[in-house]
Each structure stands twice: as structure tokens, then as C-alpha cells.
Amino acid sequence: MTGTVHIPPGTRAAEPTPSVGERPPGSRPPPDRHTSSGDASVSPPGCVHATARIRAAHNGRATTLPLLHSDGPFHLRRLRPHGARARVSVLGAMSAPLGGDRLELDVRVAARAELEVTTAAATIALRGPTTAPATYDVRLTVGEHALLTWLPQPLISTRGSTLHQSCTVELAPTSRLILREEQLLGRTAEPPGHLTTRLTVQRGGRPLLDQHTAYGGPAPAWDGPAVLAGHRATGQLLVVGPDLGTDTGRQPHLIGDAAEEGCAVLTPLARHPALLATAVAPTPARLRRLLDAALAHALHADPSDRP
């Protein structure tokens, strides 16, 4: 794959610092505090179990961050606020997720708070000391009249890796959400590992979206014409907010050229004020441009505006 992310296969020392960075030689994993799934009694040697937590609250004047709990490969750093919006970056402290790792990130935004979460660099799923799959579970909870902007850098699935990723979102009826996910399937000239992702969203206790995808490995026809059509960068953008309305007359909007440079389709979700964009592209740079254009269209903003 070519593009803004160029990582030669088979090397670790030369890799850029991912959103979960390099594990120091000879280091011991932290104790198992919490596991996301599976049998907690089974812990392959050298694997990490970690849960990081972010809490955002509104004190009547501005958004505060009463809790930033770093753990394992997650190092949480406050960034300069953007207006009333608090901002947090997730930095890496070791290579992860590796096979057998169980990682969780729990983010809660209280009523009327505004929070933006980013990552410092791409997250790279690597083959680990065991053939067991790695899990990476994200839980996002957004209260009444609150805003969460979730903008991580891409997730890269490398040869030999197996990762099961999930994102579970709980929204209040008046909350707002901007969520972007990007997956790059393999590094330069490298096939991907096996990657599964699931995005589950509820709004006001009612299902809004439940989407499951699988790429590489045993997944059938994952790169066929009905799925990726030979592209290696894929992603989605979900925008939810009462101001979007539930206009049933809104039509799907196509962005780009599927035959050459990839494309994105922006689609309204039934019975909810929400828009979902799904994109495929040959490069990560092109994928980001498609998702940015989808966001601009969803918000009726200029494409150069960023959330």
C-alpha cells in the first residue's frame, strides 16, 4: 500500500510510534485488572491486559477532565482546549495490540460537556508471542446535551496479526457524536492479518446501528468486488445530533469515483437524526479526504473545516 503511511514489512525498530507504541525489551506486563472478553484465567505469557479511562464533566462554565487514568499501552495527555471543548490525546507506551493482548478504553462525557479524543499516531496490530487473538474494546458514553468527537488515527492490520476490535456507543437522546474509524489492510506491499470490527450504537436506549466487518485471513471474499474491490483502505464516519433531524426525504450522497480513486457513500439512518458514511480507497490519504468531504457535507460546512 502506498500513501501517507509507509511502513516497510518485517521491521519493528523502524516503525513510527503507534497510538500504542513499543514495549521495552525485558519488561513485564502489568497485572490483569480487567479483561474485555474471554476467560480472565487464561493469560498467555507476555500479554497485556489494560483499561484506560477518560471522564469529562461540565462545571457550569467549561468542560473539565476529572479523570484521566492511563494504563498499559495507553498514555493519556491533555491538549489545549478548543473553545468550550476539552481535548485528550492517546499516546503509546508500548507495542500493542499484540496477539493475546486485551485492551479497553472507556470514555464517558457527562451532561453538557464537550470532549474531543484523538490518538498521536496509527495503531498497529502486530503478531504477538501467542497465536491467540488480541482484543481492543472501546466504550463511549455521551450524556444529555453533550458532544463527543472521536477521531483516532488509522488502525493498521499487519501480516500474521489477529485483532478483534469493538466500539460500543451509548448516546442520550440530546447528545451529539462525530465518530471516525479508519482501517489500513496491510503495510506497504504486505497482505493484512485477520481483522474484525464491530460498531454498536444505541441512542436513548434504542438501537441505532450494529455493524460487523471482517477482513483478511479466513473471511470469505473480503477483497472482492462486493466489498473492497481491491482497495486496501476503508473507514466510516458516523454523525449523530438532534440538529440533523429525521428528514426521510434526505437521499444517499455519493462522493468520489469508485472505479479509480475510491468513494464514500453518505446515508441517513432510519428513524434517527444520524448520517453514516462508508468509504473505500487505494491509499490512507485518499480515504481521509473522502471522509472529510463526507463530514463537510453532513454538517453543511466547507470541506476545509475540521471538527
XYZ file of C-alpha atoms in Angstrom:
307
model
C 0.000 0.000 0.000
C 1.190 3.466 -0.769
C 0.168 6.757 0.741
C 0.916 8.895 3.750
C 1.565 5.826 5.907
C 4.563 3.904 4.534
C 5.830 1.156 6.822
C 8.196 -1.489 5.432
C 7.121 -5.021 6.386
C 9.112 -7.172 8.736
C 10.589 -4.329 10.811
C 9.737 -3.091 14.288
C 12.580 -0.794 15.308
C 11.934 1.479 12.348
C 8.182 1.651 12.818
C 6.673 5.031 13.692
C 5.374 5.351 17.212
C 1.813 3.978 17.030
C -1.019 5.100 19.230
C 0.097 2.124 21.217
C 3.984 2.355 20.951
C 6.908 -0.010 21.620
C 7.114 -2.427 24.522
C 10.519 -2.110 26.253
C 12.731 -5.230 25.983
C 12.504 -7.442 29.030
C 9.580 -5.543 30.529
C 6.865 -7.400 32.401
C 3.211 -6.798 31.586
C 1.052 -5.064 34.189
C -1.244 -7.195 36.333
C -4.604 -8.267 34.945
C -7.013 -5.659 36.337
C -9.853 -6.045 33.900
C -10.496 -8.070 30.786
C -12.733 -7.149 27.902
C -13.825 -10.635 26.903
C -12.934 -14.259 27.217
C -11.614 -16.227 30.177
C -9.645 -13.997 32.507
C -7.892 -17.024 33.997
C -6.075 -17.680 30.720
C -3.243 -15.184 30.298
C -0.542 -16.151 27.775
C 2.965 -15.100 28.838
C 3.986 -11.631 27.662
C 0.424 -10.428 27.027
C -1.057 -7.240 28.434
C -4.468 -6.640 30.000
C -5.172 -2.924 30.438
C -8.069 -0.481 30.789
C -7.708 3.291 30.390
C -10.469 5.698 31.415
C -11.423 9.254 30.470
C -14.118 11.278 32.232
C -15.322 14.678 31.043
C -17.709 16.894 33.028
C -19.165 20.396 32.809
C -18.692 22.674 35.829
C -21.171 25.319 34.711
C -18.587 27.310 32.765
C -16.353 24.897 30.878
C -15.574 21.241 30.312
C -13.207 19.693 32.849
C -11.397 16.347 32.939
C -11.822 14.944 36.463
C -10.308 11.589 35.495
C -7.542 10.588 33.083
C -6.464 7.069 34.028
C -3.601 5.746 31.891
C -2.888 2.019 31.869
C -0.688 -0.422 29.966
C -0.020 0.895 26.472
C -2.393 3.851 26.883
C -0.893 7.162 27.994
C -3.495 9.935 28.158
C -2.426 13.548 27.657
C -4.448 16.752 27.980
C -4.301 19.043 24.963
C -5.063 22.741 24.727
C -8.857 23.232 24.791
C -10.637 24.327 21.638
C -13.185 26.859 22.821
C -15.515 25.085 25.250
C -14.258 21.681 24.113
C -11.727 19.732 26.183
C -9.227 17.667 24.193
C -7.316 14.479 25.013
C -4.684 12.591 23.010
C -3.973 8.892 23.489
C -0.229 8.230 23.227
C 1.519 4.859 23.136
C 3.751 3.415 25.828
C 4.487 0.023 24.213
C 3.762 -2.015 21.091
C 0.161 -3.106 21.173
C -2.122 -4.718 20.367
C -0.070 -7.903 20.043
C -1.578 -11.389 19.916
C -3.172 -12.207 23.270
C -3.436 -8.584 24.485
C -6.755 -7.434 25.932
C -7.132 -3.676 25.818
C -10.016 -1.403 26.785
C -10.599 2.327 26.537
C -13.606 3.695 28.450
C -14.714 7.284 27.706
C -17.638 8.997 29.437
C -18.855 12.513 28.677
C -21.269 13.907 31.255
C -24.230 16.187 30.535
C -23.365 19.410 28.639
C -19.656 18.563 28.435
C -17.748 18.659 25.125
C -14.785 16.354 24.503
C -12.511 15.555 21.563
C -10.333 12.429 21.680
C -7.536 11.765 19.194
C -4.528 9.458 19.006
C -0.948 10.566 18.452
C -0.261 8.100 15.621
C -1.607 4.998 13.934
C -2.411 1.903 15.981
C -0.545 -1.102 14.555
C -1.868 -4.620 15.159
C 1.153 -6.952 15.244
C 1.739 -10.662 15.579
C 2.478 -11.468 19.217
C 4.128 -14.198 21.308
C 0.954 -16.301 21.056
C -1.476 -17.248 18.305
C -4.372 -16.048 20.476
C -6.199 -13.048 19.018
C -5.829 -9.595 20.527
C -8.919 -7.661 21.574
C -9.345 -3.885 21.641
C -12.666 -2.701 23.056
C -13.757 0.951 23.125
C -16.740 2.094 25.188
C -18.131 5.597 24.600
C -20.924 7.106 26.721
C -22.330 10.571 25.973
C -24.813 12.352 28.262
C -27.627 14.822 27.641
C -26.692 17.872 25.520
C -23.072 16.636 25.462
C -20.702 16.286 22.493
C -18.052 13.648 21.807
C -15.737 13.924 18.824
C -13.869 10.623 18.382
C -11.080 10.978 15.805
C -8.394 8.293 16.201
C -5.640 7.778 13.650
C -5.928 4.656 11.438
C -5.697 1.078 12.639
C -3.166 -0.929 10.578
C -3.587 -4.701 10.303
C -0.184 -6.326 9.598
C 0.728 -9.765 8.288
C 0.230 -12.527 10.868
C -1.799 -10.416 13.297
C -5.286 -11.248 14.566
C -7.325 -8.486 16.160
C -10.940 -8.307 17.264
C -11.933 -4.666 17.725
C -15.246 -3.385 19.037
C -16.714 0.051 19.690
C -19.843 0.326 21.846
C -21.562 3.726 21.999
C -24.356 4.809 24.363
C -25.967 8.148 23.467
C -28.585 10.198 25.287
C -31.457 11.483 23.106
C -29.987 15.021 23.016
C -26.281 14.128 22.770
C -24.106 14.693 19.704
C -21.443 12.423 18.245
C -18.829 12.631 15.498
C -17.055 9.286 15.159
C -14.452 8.338 12.553
C -12.844 4.917 12.074
C -10.170 4.029 9.508
C -8.566 0.663 8.771
C -5.497 0.056 6.593
C -5.202 -3.552 5.493
C -1.504 -4.383 5.396
C 1.602 -2.235 5.272
C 3.379 -1.431 2.011
C 3.381 -4.488 -0.299
C 2.127 -6.687 2.555
C -1.097 -8.662 2.975
C -3.130 -7.892 6.092
C -3.668 -10.067 9.102
C -7.156 -11.048 10.241
C -9.188 -8.075 11.460
C -12.763 -7.986 12.703
C -14.515 -4.811 13.801
C -17.935 -4.204 15.301
C -19.619 -0.842 15.851
C -22.717 -0.886 18.071
C -24.589 2.349 18.793
C -27.658 2.944 20.945
C -29.464 6.270 21.287
C -31.895 6.806 24.115
C -31.829 3.073 24.805
C -32.862 2.211 21.226
C -30.602 0.539 18.634
C -29.228 2.982 16.083
C -26.503 0.925 14.368
C -24.953 -2.525 14.714
C -22.320 -3.197 12.066
C -19.809 -6.035 11.866
C -16.974 -6.378 9.312
C -14.190 -8.908 8.778
C -11.067 -8.591 6.629
C -8.138 -10.862 5.741
C -7.432 -14.406 6.834
C -10.432 -16.735 6.823
C -13.000 -14.045 5.944
C -14.524 -15.018 2.558
C -14.344 -12.613 -0.383
C -13.260 -9.731 1.847
C -11.339 -8.074 -1.012
C -13.814 -8.996 -3.746
C -15.801 -6.559 -5.904
C -18.739 -6.540 -3.476
C -16.599 -5.486 -0.501
C -13.311 -3.629 -1.100
C -12.865 -4.150 -4.852
C -9.095 -4.331 -4.479
C -8.765 -1.265 -2.235
C -6.748 -1.526 0.981
C -8.016 1.478 2.957
C -11.523 1.522 4.375
C -13.361 3.505 7.001
C -16.562 5.091 8.170
C -17.890 8.276 9.675
C -20.933 8.487 11.931
C -22.564 11.847 12.726
C -25.428 11.968 15.234
C -27.209 15.012 16.619
C -30.703 16.419 17.165
C -29.966 19.283 14.746
C -29.670 16.782 11.865
C -33.364 15.984 12.119
C -35.013 12.809 10.840
C -35.803 14.035 7.357
C -36.923 10.942 5.467
C -36.532 12.866 2.216
C -32.753 13.029 2.575
C -31.107 10.919 -0.126
C -27.791 8.989 -0.056
C -24.908 11.071 -1.369
C -22.022 9.588 -3.396
C -18.551 11.129 -3.073
C -15.673 10.201 -5.404
C -15.178 7.667 -8.195
C -15.338 4.030 -7.108
C -13.552 2.758 -10.211
C -10.349 4.754 -9.742
C -9.869 6.746 -6.557
C -12.339 5.057 -4.232
C -15.576 6.528 -2.988
C -17.734 7.245 0.032
C -21.497 6.951 0.410
C -23.246 9.159 2.972
C -26.549 7.604 4.042
C -29.239 8.663 6.536
C -30.150 6.124 9.212
C -33.811 5.281 9.670
C -35.786 6.953 12.481
C -32.733 8.689 13.956
C -31.031 12.063 13.351
C -27.887 10.344 12.095
C -25.763 10.031 8.956
C -23.330 7.207 8.184
C -20.548 7.468 5.584
C -18.744 4.314 4.428
C -15.621 4.715 2.288
C -13.016 2.628 0.446
C -9.855 3.997 -1.170
C -6.472 2.879 -2.527
C -4.473 4.975 -0.028
C -4.977 6.299 3.504
C -4.590 9.891 2.289
C -7.407 9.447 -0.216
C -9.565 7.747 2.429
C -9.148 10.700 4.789
C -10.121 13.165 2.044
C -13.283 11.185 1.309
C -14.305 11.077 4.970
C -13.529 14.785 5.404
C -15.743 15.553 2.405
C -18.498 13.380 3.880
C -18.267 15.251 7.198
C -18.411 18.620 5.443
C -21.485 17.519 3.537
C -23.140 16.166 6.692
C -22.546 19.400 8.592
C -23.158 21.651 5.549
C -19.687 23.100 6.136
C -16.713 23.961 3.984
C -14.513 20.867 3.297
C -11.530 22.645 4.826
C -13.326 22.973 8.198
C -12.298 20.400 10.779
C -14.406 19.375 13.784
